[in-house]
Short mmCIF file of N, CA, C and O in Angstrom, two decimals:
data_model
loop_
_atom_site.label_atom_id
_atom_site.label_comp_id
_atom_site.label_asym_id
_atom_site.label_seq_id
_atom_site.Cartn_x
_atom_site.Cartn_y
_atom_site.Cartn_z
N UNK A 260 22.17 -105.46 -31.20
CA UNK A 260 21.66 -105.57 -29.83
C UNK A 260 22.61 -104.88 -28.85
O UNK A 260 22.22 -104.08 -28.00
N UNK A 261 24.07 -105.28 -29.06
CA UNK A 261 24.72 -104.47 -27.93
C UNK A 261 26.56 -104.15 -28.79
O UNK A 261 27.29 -105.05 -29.21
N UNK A 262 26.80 -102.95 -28.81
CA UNK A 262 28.36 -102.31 -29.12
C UNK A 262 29.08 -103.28 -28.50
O UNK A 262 28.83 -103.93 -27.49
N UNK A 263 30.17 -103.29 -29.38
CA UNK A 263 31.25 -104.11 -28.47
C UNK A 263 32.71 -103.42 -29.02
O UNK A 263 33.06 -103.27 -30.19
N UNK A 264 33.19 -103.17 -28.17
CA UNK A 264 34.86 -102.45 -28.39
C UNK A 264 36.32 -103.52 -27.86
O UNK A 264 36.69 -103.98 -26.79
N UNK A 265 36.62 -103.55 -28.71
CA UNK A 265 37.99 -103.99 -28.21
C UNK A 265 39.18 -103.10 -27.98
O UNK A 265 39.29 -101.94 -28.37
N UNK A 266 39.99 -103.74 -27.33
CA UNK A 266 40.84 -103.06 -26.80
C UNK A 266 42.08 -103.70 -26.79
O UNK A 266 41.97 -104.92 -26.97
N UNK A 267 43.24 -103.28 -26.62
CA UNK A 267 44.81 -104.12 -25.59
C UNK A 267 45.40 -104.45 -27.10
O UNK A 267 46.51 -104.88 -26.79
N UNK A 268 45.36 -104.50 -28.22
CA UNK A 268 46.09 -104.69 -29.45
C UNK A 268 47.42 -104.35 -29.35
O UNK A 268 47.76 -103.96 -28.23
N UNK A 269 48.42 -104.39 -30.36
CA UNK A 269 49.38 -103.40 -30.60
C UNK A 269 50.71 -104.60 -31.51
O UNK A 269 50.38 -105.60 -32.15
N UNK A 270 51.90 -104.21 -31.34
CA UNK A 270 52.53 -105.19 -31.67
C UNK A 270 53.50 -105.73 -30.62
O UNK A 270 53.53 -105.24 -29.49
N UNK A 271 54.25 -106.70 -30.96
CA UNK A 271 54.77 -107.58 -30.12
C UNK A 271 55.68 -108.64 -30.74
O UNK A 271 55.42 -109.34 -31.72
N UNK A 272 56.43 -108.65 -30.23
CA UNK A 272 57.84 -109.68 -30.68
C UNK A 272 56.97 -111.10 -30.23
O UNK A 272 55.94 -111.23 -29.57
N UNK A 273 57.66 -111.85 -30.72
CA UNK A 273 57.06 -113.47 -31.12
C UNK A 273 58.17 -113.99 -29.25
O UNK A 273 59.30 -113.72 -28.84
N UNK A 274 56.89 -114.86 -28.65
CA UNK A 274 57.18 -115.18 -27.66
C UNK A 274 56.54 -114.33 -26.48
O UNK A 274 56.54 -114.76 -25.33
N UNK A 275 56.03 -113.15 -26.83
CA UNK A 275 55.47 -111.64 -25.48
C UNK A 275 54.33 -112.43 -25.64
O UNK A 275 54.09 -113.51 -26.17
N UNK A 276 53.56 -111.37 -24.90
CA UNK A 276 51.94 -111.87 -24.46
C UNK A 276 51.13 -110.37 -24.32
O UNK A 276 51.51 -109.40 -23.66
N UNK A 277 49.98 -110.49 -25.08
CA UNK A 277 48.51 -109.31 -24.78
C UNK A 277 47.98 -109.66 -24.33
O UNK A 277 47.83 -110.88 -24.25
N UNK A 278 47.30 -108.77 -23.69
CA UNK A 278 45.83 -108.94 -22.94
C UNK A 278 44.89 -108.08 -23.95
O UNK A 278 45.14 -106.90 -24.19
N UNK A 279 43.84 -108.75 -24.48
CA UNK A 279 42.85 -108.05 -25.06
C UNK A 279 41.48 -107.94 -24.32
O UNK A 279 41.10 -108.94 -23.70
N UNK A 280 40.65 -106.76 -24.32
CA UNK A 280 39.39 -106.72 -23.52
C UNK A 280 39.01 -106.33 -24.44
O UNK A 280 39.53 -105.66 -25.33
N UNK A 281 37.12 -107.08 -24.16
CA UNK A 281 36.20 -106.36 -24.91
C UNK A 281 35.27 -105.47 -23.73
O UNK A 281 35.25 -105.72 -22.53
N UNK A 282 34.52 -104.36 -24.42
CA UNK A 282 33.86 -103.63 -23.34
C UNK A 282 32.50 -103.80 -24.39
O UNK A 282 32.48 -103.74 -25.62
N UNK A 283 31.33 -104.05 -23.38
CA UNK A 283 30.16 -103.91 -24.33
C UNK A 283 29.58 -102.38 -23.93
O UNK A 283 29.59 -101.85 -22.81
N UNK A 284 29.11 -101.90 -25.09
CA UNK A 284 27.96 -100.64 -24.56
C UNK A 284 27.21 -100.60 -23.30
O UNK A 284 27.00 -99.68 -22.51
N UNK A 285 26.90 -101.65 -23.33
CA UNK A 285 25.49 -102.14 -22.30
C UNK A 285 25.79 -103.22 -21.41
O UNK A 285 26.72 -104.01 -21.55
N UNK A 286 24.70 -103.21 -20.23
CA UNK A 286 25.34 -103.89 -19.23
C UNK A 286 24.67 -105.07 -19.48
O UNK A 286 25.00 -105.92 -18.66
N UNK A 287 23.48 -105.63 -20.67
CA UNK A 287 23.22 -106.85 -20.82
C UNK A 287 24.05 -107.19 -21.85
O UNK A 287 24.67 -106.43 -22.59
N UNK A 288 24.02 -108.97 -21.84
CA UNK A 288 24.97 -109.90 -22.09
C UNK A 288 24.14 -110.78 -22.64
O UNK A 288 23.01 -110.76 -22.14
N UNK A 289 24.36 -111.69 -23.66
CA UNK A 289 24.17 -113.34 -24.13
C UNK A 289 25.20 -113.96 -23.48
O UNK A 289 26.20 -113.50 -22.93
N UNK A 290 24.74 -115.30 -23.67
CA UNK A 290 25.47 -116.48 -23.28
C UNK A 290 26.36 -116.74 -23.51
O UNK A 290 27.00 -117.39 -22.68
N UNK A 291 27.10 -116.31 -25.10
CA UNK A 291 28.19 -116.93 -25.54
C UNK A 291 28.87 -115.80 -25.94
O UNK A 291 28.48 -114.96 -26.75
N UNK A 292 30.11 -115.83 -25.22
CA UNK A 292 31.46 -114.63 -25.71
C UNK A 292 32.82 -114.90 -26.13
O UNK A 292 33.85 -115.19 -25.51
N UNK A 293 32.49 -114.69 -27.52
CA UNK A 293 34.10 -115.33 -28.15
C UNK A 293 34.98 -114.70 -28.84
O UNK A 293 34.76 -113.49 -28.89
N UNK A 294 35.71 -114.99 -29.30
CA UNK A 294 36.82 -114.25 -29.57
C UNK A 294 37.11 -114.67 -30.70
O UNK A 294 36.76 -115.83 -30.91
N UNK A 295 37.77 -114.01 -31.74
CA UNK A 295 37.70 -114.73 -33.56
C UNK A 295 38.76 -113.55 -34.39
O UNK A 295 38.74 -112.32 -34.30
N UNK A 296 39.50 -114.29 -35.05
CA UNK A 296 40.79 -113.34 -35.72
C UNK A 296 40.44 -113.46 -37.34
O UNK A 296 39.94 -114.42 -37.92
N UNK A 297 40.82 -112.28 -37.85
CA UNK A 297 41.57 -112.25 -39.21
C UNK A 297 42.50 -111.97 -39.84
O UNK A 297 42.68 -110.92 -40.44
N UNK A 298 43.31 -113.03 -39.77
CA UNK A 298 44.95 -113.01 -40.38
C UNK A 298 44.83 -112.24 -41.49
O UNK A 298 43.80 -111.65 -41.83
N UNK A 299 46.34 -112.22 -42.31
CA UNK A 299 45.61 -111.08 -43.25
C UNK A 299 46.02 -111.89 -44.54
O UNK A 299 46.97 -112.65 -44.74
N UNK A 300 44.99 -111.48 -45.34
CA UNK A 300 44.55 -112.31 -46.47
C UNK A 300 43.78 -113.65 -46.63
O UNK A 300 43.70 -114.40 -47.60
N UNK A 301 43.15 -113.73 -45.24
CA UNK A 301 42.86 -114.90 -44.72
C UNK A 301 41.11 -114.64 -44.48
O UNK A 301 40.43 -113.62 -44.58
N UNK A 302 40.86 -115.75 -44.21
CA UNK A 302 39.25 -115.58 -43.60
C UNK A 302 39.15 -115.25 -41.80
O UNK A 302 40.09 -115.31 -41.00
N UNK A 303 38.14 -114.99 -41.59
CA UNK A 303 38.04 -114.75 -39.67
C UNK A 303 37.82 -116.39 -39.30
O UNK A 303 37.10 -117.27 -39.76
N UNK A 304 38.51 -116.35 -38.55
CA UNK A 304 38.43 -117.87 -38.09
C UNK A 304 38.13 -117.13 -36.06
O UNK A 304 38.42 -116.11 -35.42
N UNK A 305 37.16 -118.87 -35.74
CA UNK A 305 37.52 -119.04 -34.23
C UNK A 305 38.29 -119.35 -33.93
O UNK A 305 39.01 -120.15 -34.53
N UNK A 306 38.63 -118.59 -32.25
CA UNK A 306 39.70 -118.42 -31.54
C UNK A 306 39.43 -119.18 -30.14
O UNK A 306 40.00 -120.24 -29.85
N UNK A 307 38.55 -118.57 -29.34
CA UNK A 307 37.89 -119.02 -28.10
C UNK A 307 36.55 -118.30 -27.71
O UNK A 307 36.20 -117.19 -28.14
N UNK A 308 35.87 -119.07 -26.85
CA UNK A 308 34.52 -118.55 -26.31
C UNK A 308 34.22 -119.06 -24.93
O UNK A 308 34.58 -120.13 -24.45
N UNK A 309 33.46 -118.08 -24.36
CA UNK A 309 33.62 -118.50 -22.91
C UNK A 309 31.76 -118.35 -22.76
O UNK A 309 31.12 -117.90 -23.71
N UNK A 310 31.34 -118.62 -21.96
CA UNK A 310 30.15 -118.62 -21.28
C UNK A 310 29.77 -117.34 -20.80
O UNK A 310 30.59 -116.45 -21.03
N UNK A 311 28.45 -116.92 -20.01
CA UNK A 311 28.30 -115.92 -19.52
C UNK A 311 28.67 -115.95 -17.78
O UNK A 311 28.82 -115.00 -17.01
N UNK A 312 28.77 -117.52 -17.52
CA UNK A 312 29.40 -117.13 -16.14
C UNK A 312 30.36 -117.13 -15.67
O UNK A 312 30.76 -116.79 -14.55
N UNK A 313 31.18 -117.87 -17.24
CA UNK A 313 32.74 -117.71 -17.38
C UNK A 313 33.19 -118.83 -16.70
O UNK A 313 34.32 -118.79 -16.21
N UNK A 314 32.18 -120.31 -16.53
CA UNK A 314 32.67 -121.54 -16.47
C UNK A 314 33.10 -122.28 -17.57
O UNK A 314 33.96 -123.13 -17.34
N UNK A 315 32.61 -122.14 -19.00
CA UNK A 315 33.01 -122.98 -20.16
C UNK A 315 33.72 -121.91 -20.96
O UNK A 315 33.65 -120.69 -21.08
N UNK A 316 34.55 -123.04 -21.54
CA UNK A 316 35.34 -122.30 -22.43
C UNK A 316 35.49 -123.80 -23.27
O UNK A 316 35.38 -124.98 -22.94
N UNK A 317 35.88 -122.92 -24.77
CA UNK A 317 36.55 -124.00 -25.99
C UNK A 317 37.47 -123.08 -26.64
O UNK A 317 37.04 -121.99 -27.04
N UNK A 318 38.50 -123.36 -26.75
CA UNK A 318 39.54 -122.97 -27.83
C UNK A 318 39.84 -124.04 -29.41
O UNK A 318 39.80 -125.26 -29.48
N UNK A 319 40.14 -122.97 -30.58
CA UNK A 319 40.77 -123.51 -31.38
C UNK A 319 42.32 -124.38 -30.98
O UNK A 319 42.96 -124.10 -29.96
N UNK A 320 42.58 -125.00 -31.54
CA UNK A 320 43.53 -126.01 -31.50
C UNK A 320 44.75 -125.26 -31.53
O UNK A 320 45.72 -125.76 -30.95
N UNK A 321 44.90 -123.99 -32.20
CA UNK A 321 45.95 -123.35 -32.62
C UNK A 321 46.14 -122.72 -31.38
O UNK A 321 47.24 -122.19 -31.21
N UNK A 322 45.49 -122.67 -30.68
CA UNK A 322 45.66 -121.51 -29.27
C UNK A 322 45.44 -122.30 -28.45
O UNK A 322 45.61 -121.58 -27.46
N UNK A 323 45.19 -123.23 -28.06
CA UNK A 323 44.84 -124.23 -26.62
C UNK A 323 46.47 -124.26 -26.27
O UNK A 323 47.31 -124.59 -27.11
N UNK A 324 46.86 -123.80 -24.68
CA UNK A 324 47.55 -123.68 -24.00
C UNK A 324 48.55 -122.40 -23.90
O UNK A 324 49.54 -122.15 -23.22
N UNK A 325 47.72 -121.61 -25.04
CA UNK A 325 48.72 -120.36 -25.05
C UNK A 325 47.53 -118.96 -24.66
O UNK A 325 48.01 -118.07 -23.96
N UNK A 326 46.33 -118.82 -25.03
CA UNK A 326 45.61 -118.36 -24.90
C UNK A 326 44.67 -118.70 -23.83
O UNK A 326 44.14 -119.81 -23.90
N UNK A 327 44.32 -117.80 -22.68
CA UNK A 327 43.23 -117.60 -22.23
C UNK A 327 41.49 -116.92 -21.75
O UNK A 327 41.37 -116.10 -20.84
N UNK A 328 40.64 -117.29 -22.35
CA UNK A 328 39.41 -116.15 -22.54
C UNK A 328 39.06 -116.25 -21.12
O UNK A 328 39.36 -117.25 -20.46
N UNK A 329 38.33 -115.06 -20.56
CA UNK A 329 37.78 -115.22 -19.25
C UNK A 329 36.37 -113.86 -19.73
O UNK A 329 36.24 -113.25 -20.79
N UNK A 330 35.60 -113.80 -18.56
CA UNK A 330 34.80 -113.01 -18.50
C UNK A 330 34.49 -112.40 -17.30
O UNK A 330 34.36 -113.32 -16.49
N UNK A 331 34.23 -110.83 -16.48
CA UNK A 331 34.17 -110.73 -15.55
C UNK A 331 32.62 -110.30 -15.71
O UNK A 331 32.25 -109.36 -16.41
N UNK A 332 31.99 -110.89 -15.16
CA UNK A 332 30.36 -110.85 -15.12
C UNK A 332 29.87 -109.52 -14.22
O UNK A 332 28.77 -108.99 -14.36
N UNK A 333 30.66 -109.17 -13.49
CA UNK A 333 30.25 -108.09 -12.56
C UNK A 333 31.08 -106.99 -13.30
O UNK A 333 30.44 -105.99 -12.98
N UNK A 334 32.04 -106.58 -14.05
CA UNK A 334 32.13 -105.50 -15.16
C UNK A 334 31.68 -105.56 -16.55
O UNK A 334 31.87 -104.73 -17.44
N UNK A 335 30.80 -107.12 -16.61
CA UNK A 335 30.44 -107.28 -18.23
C UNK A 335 31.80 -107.14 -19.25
O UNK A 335 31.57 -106.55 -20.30
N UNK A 336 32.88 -107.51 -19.09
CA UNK A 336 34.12 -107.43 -19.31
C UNK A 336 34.18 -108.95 -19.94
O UNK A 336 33.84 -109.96 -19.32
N UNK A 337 34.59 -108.93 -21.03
CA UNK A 337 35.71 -110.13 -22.03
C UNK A 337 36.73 -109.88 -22.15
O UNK A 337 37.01 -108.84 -22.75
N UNK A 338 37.88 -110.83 -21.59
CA UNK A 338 39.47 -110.79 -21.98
C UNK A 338 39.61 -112.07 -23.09
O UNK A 338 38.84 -112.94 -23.47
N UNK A 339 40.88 -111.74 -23.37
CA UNK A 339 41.92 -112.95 -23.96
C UNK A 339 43.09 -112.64 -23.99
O UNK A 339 43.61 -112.07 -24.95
N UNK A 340 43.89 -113.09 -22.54
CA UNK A 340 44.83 -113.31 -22.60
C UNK A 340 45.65 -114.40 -23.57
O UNK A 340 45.35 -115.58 -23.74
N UNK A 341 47.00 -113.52 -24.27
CA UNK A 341 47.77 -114.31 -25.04
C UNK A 341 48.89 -114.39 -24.50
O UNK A 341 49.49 -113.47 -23.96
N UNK A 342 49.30 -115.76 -24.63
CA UNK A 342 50.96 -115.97 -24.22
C UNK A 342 51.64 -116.65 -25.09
O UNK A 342 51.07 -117.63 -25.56
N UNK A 343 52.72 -116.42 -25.45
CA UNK A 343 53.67 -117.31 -25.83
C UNK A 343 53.34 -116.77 -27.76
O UNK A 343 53.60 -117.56 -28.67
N UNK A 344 52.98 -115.91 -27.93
CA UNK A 344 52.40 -115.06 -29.61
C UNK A 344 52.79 -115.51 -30.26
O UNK A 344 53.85 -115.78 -29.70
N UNK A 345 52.86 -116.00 -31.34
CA UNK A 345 53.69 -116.88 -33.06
C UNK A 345 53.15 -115.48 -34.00
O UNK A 345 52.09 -114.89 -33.83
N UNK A 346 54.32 -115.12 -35.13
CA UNK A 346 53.96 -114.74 -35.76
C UNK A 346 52.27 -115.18 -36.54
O UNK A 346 51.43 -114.31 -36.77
N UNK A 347 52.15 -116.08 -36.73
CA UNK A 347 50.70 -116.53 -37.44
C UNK A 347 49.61 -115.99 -36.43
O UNK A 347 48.42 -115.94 -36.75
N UNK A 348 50.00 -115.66 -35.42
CA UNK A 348 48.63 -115.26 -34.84
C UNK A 348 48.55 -113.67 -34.95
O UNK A 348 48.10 -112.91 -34.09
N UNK A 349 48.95 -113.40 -35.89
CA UNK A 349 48.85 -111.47 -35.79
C UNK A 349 47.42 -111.84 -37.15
O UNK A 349 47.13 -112.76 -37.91
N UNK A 350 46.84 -110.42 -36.76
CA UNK A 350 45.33 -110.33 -37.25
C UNK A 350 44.89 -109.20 -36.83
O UNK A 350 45.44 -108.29 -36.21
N UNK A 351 43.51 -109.39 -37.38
CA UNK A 351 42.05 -108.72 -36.84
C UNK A 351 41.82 -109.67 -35.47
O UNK A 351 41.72 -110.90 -35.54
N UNK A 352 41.75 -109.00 -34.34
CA UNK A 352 41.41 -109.58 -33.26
C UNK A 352 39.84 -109.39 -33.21
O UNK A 352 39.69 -108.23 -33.56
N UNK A 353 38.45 -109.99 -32.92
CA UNK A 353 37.63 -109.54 -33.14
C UNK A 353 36.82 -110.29 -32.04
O UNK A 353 37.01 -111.48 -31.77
N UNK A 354 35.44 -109.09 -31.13
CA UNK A 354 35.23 -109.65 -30.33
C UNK A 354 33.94 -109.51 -30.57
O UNK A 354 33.43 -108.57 -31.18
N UNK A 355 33.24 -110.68 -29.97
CA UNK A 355 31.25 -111.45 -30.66
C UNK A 355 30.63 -111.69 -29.73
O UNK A 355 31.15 -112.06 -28.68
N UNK A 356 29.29 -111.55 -29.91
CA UNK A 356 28.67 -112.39 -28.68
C UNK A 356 26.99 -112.54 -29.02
O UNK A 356 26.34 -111.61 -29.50
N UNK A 357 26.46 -113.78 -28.70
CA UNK A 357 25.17 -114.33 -29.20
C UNK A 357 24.77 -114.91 -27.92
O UNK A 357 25.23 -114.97 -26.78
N UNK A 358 22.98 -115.62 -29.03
CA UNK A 358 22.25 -116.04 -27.59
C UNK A 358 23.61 -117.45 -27.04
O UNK A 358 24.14 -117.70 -25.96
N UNK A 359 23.71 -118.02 -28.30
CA UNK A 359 24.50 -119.43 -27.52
C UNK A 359 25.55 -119.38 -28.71
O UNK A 359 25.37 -118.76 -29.75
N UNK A 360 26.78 -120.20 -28.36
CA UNK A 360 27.69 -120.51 -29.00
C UNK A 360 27.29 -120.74 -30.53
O UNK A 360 26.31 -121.47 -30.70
N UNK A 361 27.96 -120.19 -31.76
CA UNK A 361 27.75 -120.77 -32.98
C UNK A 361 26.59 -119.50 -33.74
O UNK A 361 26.31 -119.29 -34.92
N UNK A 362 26.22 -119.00 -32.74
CA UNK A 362 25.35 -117.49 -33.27
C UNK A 362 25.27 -116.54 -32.98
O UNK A 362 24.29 -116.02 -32.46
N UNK A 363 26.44 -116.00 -33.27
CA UNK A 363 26.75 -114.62 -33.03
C UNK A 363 26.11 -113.19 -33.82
O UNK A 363 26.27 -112.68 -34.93
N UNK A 364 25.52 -112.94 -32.89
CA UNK A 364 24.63 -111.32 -33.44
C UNK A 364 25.29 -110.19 -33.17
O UNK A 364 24.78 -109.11 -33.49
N UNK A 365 26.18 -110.23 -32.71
CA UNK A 365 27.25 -108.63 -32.34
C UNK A 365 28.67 -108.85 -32.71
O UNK A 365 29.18 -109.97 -32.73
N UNK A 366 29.17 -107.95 -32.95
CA UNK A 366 30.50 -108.00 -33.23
C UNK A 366 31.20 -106.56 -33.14
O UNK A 366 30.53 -105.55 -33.34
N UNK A 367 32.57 -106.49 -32.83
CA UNK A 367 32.92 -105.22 -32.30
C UNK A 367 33.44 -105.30 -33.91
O UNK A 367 33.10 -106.07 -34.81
N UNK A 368 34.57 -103.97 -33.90
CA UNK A 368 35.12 -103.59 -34.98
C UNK A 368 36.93 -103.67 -34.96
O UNK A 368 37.76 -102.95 -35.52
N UNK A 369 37.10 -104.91 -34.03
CA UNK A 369 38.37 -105.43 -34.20
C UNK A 369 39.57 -104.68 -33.71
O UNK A 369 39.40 -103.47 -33.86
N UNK A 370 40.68 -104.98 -33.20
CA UNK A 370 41.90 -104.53 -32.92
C UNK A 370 43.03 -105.04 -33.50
O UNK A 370 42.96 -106.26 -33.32
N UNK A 371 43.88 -104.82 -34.01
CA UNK A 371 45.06 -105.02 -34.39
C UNK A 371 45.91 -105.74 -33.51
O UNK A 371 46.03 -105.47 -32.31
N UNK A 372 46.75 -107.08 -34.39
CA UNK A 372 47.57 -107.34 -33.12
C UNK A 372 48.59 -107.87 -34.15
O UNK A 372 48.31 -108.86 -34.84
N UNK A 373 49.38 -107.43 -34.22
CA UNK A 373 50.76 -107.70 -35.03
C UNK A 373 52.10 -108.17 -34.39
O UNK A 373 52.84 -107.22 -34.12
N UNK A 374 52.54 -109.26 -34.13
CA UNK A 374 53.46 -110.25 -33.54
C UNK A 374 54.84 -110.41 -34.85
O UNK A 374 54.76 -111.07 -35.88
N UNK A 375 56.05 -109.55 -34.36
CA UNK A 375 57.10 -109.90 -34.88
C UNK A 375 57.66 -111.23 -35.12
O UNK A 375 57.22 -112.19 -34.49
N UNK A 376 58.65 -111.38 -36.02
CA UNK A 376 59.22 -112.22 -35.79
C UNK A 376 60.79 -111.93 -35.21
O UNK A 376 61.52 -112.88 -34.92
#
């Protein structure tokens, strides 16, 4: 239904902070925009998801207070800001989006984010 690109990857010493954006192709949107990693050797797990008006949000447990998702509705723009990085969070950064939370029909093709120790 709609491209999605990520962006803002790279590496980073344990303790820095990224900003990751997603950009969609298109200027329509679903409801639910989240964010989901794959460590490596690992499965893609959830990360966070935000709404389309960018009032709700849920984070995994592993990222609640270090991570923030937002959405800018007037650039069709997804972030996730990271702060405070642990090695365990380096991955496939990967960015989704469906009619509602839990069904995701798009998916970009991931960014790299590799956190030193």
């Amino acid at each position: 239904q709609v491209q999605l690109v990520e962006s803002g990857g790279g590496l980073v010493q344990a303790g820095g902070s990224l900003k990751l954006t997603c950009t969609p192709s298109s200027r329509d949107s679903f409801s639910a925009w989240g964010w989901f990693r794959q460590p490596p050797g690992k499965e893609r797990e959830f990360v966070a998801v935000v709404s389309r008006n960018g009032r709700n949000t849920r984070y995994a447990d592993s990222v609640k207070g270090r991570f923030t998702i937002s959405r800018d509705d007037a650039k069709n723009m997804v972030y996730l800001q990271m702060n405070k990085l642990k090695p365990d969070d380096t991955g496939i950064f990967y960015c989704a989006t469906g009619p509602v939370d839990s069904s995701y029909t798009s998916w970009g093709q991931g960014t790299q984010v590799t956190v030193s120790p």
